[in-house]
Coordinates of C-alpha atoms in Angstrom, one line a residue:
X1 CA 17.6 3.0 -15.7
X2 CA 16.2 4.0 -12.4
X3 CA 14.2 0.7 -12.1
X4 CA 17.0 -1.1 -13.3
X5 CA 18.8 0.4 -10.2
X6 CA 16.4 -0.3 -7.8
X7 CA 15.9 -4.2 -8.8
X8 CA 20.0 -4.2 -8.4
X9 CA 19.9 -2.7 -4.5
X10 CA 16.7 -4.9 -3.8
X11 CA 18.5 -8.2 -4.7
X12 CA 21.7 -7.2 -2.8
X13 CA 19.9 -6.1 0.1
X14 CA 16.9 -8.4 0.5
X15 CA 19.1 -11.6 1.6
X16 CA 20.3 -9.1 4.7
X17 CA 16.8 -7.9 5.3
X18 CA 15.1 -11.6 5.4
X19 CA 18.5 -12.4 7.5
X20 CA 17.5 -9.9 10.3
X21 CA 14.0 -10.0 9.9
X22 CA 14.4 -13.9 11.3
X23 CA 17.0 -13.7 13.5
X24 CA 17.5 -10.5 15.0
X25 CA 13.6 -10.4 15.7
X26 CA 14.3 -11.3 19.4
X27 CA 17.3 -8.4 19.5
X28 CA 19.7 -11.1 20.1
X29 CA 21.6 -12.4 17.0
X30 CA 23.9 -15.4 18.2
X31 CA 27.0 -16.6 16.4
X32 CA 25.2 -20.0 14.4
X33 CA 23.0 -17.4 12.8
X34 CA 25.3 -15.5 11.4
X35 CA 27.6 -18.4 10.2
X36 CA 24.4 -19.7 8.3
X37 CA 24.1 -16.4 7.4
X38 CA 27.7 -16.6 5.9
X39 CA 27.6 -20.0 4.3
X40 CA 24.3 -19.6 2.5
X41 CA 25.8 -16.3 0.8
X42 CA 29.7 -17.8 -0.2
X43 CA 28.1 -21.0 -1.2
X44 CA 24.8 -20.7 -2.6
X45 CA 24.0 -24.4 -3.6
X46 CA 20.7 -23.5 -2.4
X47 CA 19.8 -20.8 -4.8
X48 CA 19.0 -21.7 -8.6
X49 CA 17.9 -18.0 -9.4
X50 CA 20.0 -16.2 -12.2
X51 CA 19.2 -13.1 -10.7
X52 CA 20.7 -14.0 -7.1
X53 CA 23.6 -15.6 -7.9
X54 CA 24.5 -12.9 -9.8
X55 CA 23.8 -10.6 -6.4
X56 CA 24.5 -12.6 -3.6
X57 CA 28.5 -11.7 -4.0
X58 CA 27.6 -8.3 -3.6
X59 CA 25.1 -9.2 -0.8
X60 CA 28.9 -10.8 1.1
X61 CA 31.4 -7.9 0.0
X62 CA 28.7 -5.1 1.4
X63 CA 27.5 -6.9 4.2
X64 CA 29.4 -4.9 6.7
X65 CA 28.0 -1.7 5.0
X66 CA 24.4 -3.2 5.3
X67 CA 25.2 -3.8 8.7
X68 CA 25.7 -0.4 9.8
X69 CA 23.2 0.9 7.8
X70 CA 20.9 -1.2 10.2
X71 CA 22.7 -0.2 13.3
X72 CA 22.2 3.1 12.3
X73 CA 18.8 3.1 11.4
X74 CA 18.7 3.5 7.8
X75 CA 18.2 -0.2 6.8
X76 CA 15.0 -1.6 7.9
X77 CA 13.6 -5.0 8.2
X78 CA 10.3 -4.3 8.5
X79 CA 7.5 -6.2 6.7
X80 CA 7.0 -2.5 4.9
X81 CA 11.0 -2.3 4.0
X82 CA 10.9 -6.0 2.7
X83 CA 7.5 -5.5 1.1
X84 CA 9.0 -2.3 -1.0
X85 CA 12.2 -4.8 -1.7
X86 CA 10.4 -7.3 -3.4
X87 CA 8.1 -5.4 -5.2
X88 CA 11.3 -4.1 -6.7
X89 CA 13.0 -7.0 -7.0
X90 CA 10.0 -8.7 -8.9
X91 CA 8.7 -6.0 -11.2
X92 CA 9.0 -7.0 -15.0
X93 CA 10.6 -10.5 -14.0
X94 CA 9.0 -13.5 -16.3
X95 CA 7.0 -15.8 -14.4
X96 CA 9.5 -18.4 -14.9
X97 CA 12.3 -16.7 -13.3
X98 CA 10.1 -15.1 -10.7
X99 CA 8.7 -18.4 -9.1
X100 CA 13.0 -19.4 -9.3
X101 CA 13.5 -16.0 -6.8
X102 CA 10.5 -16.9 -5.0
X103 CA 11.3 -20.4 -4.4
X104 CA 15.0 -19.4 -3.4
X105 CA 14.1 -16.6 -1.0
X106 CA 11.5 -19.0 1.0
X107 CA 14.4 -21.7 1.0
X108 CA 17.2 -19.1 2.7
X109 CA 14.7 -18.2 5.2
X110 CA 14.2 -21.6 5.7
X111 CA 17.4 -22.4 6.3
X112 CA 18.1 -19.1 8.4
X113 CA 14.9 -20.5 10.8
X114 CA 16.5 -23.7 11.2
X115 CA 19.8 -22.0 12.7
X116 CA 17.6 -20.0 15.0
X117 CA 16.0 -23.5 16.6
X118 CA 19.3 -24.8 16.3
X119 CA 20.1 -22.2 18.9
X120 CA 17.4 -22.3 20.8
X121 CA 17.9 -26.3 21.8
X122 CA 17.0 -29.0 20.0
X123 CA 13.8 -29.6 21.9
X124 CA 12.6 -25.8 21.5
X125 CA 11.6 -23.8 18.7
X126 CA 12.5 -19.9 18.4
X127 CA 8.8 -18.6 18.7
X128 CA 9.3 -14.6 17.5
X129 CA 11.4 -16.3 14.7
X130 CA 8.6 -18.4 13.3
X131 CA 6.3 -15.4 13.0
X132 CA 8.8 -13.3 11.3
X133 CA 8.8 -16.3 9.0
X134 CA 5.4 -17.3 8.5
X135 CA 5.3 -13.1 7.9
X136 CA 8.1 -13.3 5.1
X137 CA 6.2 -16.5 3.6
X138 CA 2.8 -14.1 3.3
X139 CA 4.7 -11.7 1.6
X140 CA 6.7 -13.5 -1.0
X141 CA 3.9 -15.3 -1.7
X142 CA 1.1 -13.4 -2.1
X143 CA 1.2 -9.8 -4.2
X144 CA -2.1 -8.5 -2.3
X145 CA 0.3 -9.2 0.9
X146 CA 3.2 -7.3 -0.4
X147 CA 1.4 -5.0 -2.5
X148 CA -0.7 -3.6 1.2
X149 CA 2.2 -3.7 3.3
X150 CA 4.4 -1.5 0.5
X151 CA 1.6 0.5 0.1
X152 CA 1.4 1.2 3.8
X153 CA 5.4 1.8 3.6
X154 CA 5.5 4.4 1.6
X155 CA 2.2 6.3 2.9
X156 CA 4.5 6.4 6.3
X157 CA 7.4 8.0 4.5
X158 CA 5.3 10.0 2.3
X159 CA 3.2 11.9 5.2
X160 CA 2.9 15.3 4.9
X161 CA 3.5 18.3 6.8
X162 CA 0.3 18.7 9.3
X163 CA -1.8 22.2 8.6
X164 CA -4.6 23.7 10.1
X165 CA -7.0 21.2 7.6
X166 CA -5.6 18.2 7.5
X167 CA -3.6 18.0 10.9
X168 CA -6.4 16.0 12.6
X169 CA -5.4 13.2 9.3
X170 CA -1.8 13.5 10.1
X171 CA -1.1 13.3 13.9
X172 CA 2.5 13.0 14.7
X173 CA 2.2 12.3 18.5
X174 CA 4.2 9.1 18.0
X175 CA 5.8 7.1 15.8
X176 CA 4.3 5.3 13.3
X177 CA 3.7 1.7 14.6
X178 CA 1.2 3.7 16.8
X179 CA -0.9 5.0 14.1
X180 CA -4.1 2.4 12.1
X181 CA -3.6 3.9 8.3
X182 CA -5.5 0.5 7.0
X183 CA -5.5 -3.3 7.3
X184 CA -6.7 -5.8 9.9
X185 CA -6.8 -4.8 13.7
X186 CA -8.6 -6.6 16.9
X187 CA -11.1 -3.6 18.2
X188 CA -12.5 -4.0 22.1
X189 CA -15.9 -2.1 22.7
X190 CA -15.7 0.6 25.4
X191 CA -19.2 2.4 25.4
X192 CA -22.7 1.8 23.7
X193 CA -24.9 4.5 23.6
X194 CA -28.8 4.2 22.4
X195 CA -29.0 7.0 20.0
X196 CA -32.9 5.9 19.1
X197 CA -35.2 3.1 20.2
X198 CA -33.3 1.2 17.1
X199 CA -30.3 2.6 16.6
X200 CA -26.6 2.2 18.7
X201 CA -23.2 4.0 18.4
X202 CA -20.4 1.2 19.3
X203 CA -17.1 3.2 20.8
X204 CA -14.2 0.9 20.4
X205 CA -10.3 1.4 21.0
X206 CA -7.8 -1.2 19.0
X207 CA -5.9 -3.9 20.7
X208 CA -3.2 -2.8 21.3
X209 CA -4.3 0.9 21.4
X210 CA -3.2 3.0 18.3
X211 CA -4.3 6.4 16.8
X212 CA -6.5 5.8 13.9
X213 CA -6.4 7.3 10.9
X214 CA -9.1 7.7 8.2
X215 CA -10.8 9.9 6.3
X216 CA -14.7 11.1 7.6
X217 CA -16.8 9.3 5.8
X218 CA -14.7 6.0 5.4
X219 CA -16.1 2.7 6.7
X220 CA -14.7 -0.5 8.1
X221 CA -15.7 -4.2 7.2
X222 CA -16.2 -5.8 10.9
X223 CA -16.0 -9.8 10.9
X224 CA -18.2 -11.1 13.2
X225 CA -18.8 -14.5 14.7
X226 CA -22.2 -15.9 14.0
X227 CA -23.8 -19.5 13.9
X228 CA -20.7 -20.8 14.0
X229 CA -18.8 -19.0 10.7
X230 CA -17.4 -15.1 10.1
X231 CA -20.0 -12.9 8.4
X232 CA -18.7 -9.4 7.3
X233 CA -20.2 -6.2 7.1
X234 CA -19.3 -2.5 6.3
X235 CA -20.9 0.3 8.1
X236 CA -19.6 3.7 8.1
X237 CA -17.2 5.2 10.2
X238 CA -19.5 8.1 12.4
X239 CA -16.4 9.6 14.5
X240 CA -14.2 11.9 13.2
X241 CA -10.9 11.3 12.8
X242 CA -10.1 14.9 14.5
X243 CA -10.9 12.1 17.9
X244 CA -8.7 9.6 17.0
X245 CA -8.5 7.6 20.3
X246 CA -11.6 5.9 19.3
X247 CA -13.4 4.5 16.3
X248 CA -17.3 4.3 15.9
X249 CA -20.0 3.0 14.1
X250 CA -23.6 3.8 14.6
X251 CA -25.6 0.5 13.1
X252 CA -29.8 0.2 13.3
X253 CA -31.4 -2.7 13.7
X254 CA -33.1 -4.1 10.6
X255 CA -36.3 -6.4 10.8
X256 CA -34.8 -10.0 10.1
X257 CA -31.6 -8.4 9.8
X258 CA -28.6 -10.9 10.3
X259 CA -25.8 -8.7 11.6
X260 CA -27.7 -5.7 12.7
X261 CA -29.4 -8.0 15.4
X262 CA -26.4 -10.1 16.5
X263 CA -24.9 -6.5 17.2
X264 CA -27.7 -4.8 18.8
X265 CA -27.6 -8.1 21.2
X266 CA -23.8 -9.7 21.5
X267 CA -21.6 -6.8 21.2
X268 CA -21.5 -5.9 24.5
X269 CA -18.7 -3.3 26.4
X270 CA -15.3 -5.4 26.9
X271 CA -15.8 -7.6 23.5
X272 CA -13.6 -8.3 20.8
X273 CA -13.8 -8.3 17.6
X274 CA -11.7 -7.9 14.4
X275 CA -12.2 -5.4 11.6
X276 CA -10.3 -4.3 8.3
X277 CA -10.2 -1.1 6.5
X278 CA -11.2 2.0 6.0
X279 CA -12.6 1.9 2.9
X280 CA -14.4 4.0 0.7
X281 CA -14.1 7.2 -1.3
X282 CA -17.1 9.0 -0.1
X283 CA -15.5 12.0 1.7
X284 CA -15.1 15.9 2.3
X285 CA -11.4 15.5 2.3
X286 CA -9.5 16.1 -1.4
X287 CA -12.7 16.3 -3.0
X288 CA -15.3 19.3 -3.6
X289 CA -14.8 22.3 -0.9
X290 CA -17.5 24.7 1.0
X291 CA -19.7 25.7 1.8
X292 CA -21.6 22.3 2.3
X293 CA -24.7 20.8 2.1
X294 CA -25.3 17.9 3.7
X295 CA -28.1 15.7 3.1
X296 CA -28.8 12.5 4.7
X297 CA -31.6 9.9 5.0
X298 CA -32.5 7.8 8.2
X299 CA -29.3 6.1 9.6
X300 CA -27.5 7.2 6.4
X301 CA -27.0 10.1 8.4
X302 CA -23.4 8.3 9.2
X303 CA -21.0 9.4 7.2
X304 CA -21.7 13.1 6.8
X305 CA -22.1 13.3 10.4
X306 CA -18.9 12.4 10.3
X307 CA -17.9 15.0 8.3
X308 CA -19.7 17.9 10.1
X309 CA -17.7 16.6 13.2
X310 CA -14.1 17.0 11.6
X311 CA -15.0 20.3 9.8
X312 CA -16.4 21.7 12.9
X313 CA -13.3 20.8 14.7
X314 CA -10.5 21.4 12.6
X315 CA -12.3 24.4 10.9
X316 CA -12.7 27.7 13.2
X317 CA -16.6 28.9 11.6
X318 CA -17.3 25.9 9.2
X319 CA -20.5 27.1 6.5
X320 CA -22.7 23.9 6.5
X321 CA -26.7 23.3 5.7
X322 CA -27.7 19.9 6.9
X323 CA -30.6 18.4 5.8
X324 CA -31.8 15.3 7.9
X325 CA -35.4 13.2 7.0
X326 CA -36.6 10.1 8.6
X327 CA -40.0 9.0 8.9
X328 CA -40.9 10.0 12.7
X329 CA -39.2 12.5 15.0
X330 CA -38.2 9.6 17.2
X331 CA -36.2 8.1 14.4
X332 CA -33.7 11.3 13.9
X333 CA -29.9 9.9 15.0
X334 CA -27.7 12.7 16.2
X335 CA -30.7 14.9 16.7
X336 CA -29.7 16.2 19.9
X337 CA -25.6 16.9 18.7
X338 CA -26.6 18.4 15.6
X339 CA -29.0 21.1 17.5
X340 CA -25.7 21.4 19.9
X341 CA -23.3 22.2 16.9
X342 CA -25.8 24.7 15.7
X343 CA -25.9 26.3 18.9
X344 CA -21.6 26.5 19.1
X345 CA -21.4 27.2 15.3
X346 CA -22.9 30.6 13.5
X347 CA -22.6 28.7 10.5
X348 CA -23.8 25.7 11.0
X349 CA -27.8 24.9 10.2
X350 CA -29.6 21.8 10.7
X351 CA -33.1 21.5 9.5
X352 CA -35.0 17.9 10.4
X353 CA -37.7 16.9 8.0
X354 CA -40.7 14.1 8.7
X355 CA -42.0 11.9 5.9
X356 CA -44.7 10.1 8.8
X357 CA -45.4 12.4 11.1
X358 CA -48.5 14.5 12.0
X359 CA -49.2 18.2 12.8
X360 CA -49.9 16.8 16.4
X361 CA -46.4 15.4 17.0
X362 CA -44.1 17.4 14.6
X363 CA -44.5 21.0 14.0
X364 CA -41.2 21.0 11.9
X365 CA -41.0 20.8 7.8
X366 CA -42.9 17.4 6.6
X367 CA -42.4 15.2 3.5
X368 CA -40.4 14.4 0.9
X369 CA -37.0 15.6 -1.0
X370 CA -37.8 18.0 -3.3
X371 CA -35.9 21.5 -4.9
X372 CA -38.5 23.5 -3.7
X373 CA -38.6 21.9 0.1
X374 CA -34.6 21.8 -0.4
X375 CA -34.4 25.5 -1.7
X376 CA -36.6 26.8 1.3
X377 CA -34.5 25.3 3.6
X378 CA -31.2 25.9 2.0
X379 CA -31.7 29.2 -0.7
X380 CA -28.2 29.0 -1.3
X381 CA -28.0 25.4 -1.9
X382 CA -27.2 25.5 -6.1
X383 CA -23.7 27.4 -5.0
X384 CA -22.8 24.4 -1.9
X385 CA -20.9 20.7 -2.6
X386 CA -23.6 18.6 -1.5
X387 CA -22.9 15.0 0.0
X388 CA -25.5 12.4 0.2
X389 CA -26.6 9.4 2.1
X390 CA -29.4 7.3 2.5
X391 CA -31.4 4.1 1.5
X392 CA -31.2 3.7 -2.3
X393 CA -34.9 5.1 -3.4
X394 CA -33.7 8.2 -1.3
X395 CA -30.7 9.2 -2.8
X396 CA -31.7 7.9 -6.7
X397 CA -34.6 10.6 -5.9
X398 CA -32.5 12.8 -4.0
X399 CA -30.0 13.1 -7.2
X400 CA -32.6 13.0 -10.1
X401 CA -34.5 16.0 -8.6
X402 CA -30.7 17.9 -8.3
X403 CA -29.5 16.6 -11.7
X404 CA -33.1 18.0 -13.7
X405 CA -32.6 21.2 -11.7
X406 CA -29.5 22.2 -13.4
X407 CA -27.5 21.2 -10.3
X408 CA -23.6 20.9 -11.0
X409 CA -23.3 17.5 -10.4
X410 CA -19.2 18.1 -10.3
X411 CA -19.8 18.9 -6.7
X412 CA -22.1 15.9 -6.1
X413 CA -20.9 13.6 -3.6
X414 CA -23.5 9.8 -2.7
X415 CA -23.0 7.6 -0.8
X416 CA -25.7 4.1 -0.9
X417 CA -26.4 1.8 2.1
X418 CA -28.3 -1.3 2.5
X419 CA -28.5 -3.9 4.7
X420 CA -27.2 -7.8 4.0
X421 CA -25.5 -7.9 0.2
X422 CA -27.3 -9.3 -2.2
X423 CA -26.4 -11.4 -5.2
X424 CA -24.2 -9.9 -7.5
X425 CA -26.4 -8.6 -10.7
X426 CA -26.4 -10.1 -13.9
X427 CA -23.1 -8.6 -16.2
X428 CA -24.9 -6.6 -18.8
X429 CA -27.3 -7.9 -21.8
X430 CA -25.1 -7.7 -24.8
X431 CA -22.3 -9.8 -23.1
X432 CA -21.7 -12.9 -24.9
X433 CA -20.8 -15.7 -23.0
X434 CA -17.6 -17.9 -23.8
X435 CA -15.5 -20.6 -21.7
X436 CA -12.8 -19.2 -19.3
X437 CA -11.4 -20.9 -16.2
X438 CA -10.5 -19.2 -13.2
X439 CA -7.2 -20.9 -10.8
X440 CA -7.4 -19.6 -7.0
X441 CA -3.7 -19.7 -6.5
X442 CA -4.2 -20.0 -2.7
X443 CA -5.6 -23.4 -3.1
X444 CA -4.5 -24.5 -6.2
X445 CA -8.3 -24.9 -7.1
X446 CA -9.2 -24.6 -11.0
X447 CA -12.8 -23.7 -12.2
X448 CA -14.3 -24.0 -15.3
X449 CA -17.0 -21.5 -15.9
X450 CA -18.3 -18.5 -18.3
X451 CA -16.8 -14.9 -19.2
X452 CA -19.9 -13.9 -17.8
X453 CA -19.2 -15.3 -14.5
X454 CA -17.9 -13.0 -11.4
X455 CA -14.9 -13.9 -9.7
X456 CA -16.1 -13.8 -6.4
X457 CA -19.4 -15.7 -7.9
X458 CA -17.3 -18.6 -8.3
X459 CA -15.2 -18.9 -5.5
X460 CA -18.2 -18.5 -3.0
X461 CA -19.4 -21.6 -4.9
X462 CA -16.2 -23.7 -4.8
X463 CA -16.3 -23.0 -1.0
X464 CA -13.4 -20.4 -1.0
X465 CA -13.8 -18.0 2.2
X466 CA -13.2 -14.9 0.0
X467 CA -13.9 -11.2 1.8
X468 CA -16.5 -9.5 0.4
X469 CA -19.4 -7.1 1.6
X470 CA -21.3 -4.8 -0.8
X471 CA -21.2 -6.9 -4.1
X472 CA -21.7 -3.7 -5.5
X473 CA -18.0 -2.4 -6.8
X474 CA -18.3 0.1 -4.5
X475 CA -16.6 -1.0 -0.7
X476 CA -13.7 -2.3 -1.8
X477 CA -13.9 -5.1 0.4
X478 CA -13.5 -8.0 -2.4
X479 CA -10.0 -6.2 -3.4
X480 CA -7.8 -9.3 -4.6
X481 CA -4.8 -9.7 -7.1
X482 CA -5.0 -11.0 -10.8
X483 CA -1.9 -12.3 -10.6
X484 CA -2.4 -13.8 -14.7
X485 CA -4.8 -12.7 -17.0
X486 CA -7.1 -10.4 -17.8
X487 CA -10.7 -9.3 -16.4
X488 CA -13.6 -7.0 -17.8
X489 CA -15.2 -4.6 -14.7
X490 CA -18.6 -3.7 -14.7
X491 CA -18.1 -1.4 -11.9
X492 CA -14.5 0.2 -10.9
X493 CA -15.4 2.6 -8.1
X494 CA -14.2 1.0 -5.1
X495 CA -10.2 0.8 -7.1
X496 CA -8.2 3.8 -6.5
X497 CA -5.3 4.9 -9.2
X498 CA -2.8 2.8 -6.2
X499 CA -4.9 -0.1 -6.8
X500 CA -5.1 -0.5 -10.8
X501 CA -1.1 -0.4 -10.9
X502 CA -0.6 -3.2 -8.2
X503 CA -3.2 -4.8 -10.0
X504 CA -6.0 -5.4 -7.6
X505 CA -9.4 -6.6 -9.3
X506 CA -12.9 -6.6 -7.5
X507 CA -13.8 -9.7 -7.0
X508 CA -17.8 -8.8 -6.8
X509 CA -17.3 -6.9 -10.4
X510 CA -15.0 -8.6 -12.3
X511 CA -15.8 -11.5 -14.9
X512 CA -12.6 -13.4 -16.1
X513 CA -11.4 -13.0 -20.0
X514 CA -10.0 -16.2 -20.7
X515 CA -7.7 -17.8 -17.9
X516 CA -7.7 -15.9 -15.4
X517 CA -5.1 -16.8 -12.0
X518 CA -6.1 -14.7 -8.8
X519 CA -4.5 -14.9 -5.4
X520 CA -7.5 -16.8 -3.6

């Protein structure tokens, strides 16, 4: 009953919020607006929906309700507010009669565009009109559209009451247009500092500035212009979000490394570049609590530096062990902070271990990961929530040795890193292969290929420019829409609960059952 409610308001409402959306996005509404307005609703010849027809009379006999609502502030026309409508409004329709209400909604916008040219002269075009419309068409069209901008809706009415913990999460300095929760943003380098002979922190502030808002140990997929195309990448987040003027990201440079060397190069203070997120799941934050131990491996020291800076400023004596190994005492990143919070923090420890080095350079605990090294350091370490981070051998090692020692691995936290991605592995063994065909809705483009095929697999090889970074499961990056059909996952992590009931597929991970539609 309650959806059946909802869908009911949505299809009254939405013809007023599309209305304003369009014409009232310059704050002046003029009368040959609202007389289109008028006419489409008393004599819909445009509309061949059911649904609206049914509606649109109660669309014209509440209109001056709907109009106060908006006055007063409780109606909005925000892309969130129409995002939530039409999510409503097309949940559990047919496909048949969904494409009718999709069809009809982009024609009365049409229509409500060509008023507001109409009254901006014949030989002008309303500008801030055509971008609320070329908005509206994103979000009628496409579910991963709608689906983010809803999703970001009702994170904003949903906040909740800032505590001592979680305050730093939840600022509420302004309102919420000045807050990054997720999505696209332009980001214009302010500082780069030389934390090792090949490693750099990039300090960037969005434009136009906002407050960003993550979790530590989140990371961002930056799109970056090289050889002439856009090549993404995901490196961690290293600031806290207790800081949340800034962003950064602490990258090394890799031998023969793409990315890592166009940074350490190009990116230079007063540059801009765009970047999406945060992603990821590998965080302190609604997950296993302290005391910590923190274990990182060369430049993997990232995230959970990230972490040690929000506990140790929104926690008054935060109880952390920090483990940090690298192959020289030249290549330790943070080296100098950590020994700083140590100093600040009775509680805090930092112990730096050398794989490389010799008794003439490094008097300080040498070698590999092991329970006994690890107990030395860190007696208490079976009773901590250990998160770690580091090159692959590191951390498989790393959680073997913790896993045969009777470790509970329910406070076990990992977090992988590489450098470029690398093909997407072979679907597993006993996987028979049968026809399926895959239709990228944004092109119209239809594949033929194998149920052991990967989505994104096939539309990097049809020449589709589809996101992607880890090709792991794990980033989140590849996140698309299965708008028909079904798919088989190898690897799930990088969905949340959110994600599986909009349903978002990863592209890198998923293989198509049959005919499969997606909104590429």
């Amino acid at each position: 009953m309650t959806a059946m409610k909802d869908k009911s308001a949505a299809a009254i409402e939405l013809p007023m919020l599309l209305f304003l959306r369009i014409a009232d996005g310059d704050g002046a509404l003029s009368a040959q607006e609202m007389e289109r307005f008028d006419a489409l609703l008393h004599s819909p010849d445009w509309c061949r929906s059911s649904l609206l027809r049914r509606s649109l009379p109660r669309t014209e006999k509440e209109k001056s309700a709907l109009w106060r609502r908006y006055i007063d502030g409780d109606l909005s026309a925000d892309s969130g507010a129409v995002a939530v409508a039409l999510d409503s409004l097309f949940s559990d329709l047919p496909a048949e009669e969904r494409t009718l209400v999709e069809q009809d909604l982009l024609s009365f916008s049409q229509r409500i565009l060509e008023a507001a040219d109409r009254q901006a002269g014949w030989f002008k075009a309303d500008e801030k009109a055509h971008a609320s419309f070329d908005a509206l068409n994103e979000l009628i069209r496409r579910p991963s559209a709608r689906g983010h901008a809803a999703a970001l809706h009702r994170m904003s009415k949903t906040r909740p009451v800032p505590t001592d913990s979680d305050g730093a999460l939840h600022l509420s300095l302004a309102g919420d247009e000045a807050f990054w929760r997720g999505g696209r943003l332009p980001l214009r380098c302010v500082r780069v500092i030389e934390e090792t002979h090949d490693v750099k922190t990039f300090d960037f502030v969005s434009e136009p500035r906002k407050f960003f808002c993550y979790k530590p140990g989140q990371f961002v997929t930056l799109e970056l212009p090289i050889a002439g195309r856009t090549v993404r990448r995901s490196y961690t987040i290293s600031s806290s979000p207790s800081r949340p003027h800034m962003i950064s990201v602490t990258i090394k440079r890799v031998d023969n490394g793409l990315v890592s060397n166009w940074l350490h190069d190009n990116l230079h203070v007063g540059r801009t570049l765009f970047a999406d997120g945060p992603h990821g799941k590998f965080t302190c934050i609604d997950a296993a609590s302290g005391p910590y131990l923190f274990i990182s491996g060369g430049s993997g020291v990232t995230p959970v530096m990230s972490m040690a800076r929000w506990l140790c400023d929104t926690t008054a004596d935060p109880d952390i062990r920090f483990l940090h190994f690298a192959r020289r005492p030249e290549d330790f990143v943070f080296g100098h902070e950590l020994r700083l919070l140590e100093s600040r923090y009775g509680g805090f420890r930092s112990d730096f271990i050398c794989s490389r080095a010799t008794p003439d350079i490094w008097s300080g605990p040498t070698g590999h990961f092991s329970i006994d090294l690890a107990t030395k350091l860190a007696p208490d370490m079976m009773t901590r929530a250990i998160y770690l981070c580091g090159p692959d051998g590191f951390t498989e090692s790393v959680r073997g040795a913790l896993s045969d020692a009777g470790f509970d691995m329910s406070r076990f936290a990992q977090e992988s890193f590489g450098g470029a991605p690398g093909k997407t592995t072979a679907p597993p063994s006993n996987v028979e292969a049968t026809s399926a065909r895959i239709v990228f809705s944004a092109t119209g483009k239809e594949v033929e290929c194998k149920s052991t095929d990967y989505v994104l697999d096939i539309a990097l090889a049809n020449g589709i420019d589809a996101a992607h970074s880890c090709r792991a499961g794990q980033c989140g990056v590849c996140k698309t829409t299965a708008l028909e059909g079904k798919v088989v996952h190898d690897c799930t992590d990088g969905l949340t609960e959110d994600d599986v009931d909009l349903g978002l597929i990863l592209a890198c991970r998923a293989r198509p059952d049959g005919k499969l539609v997606v909104d590429l």
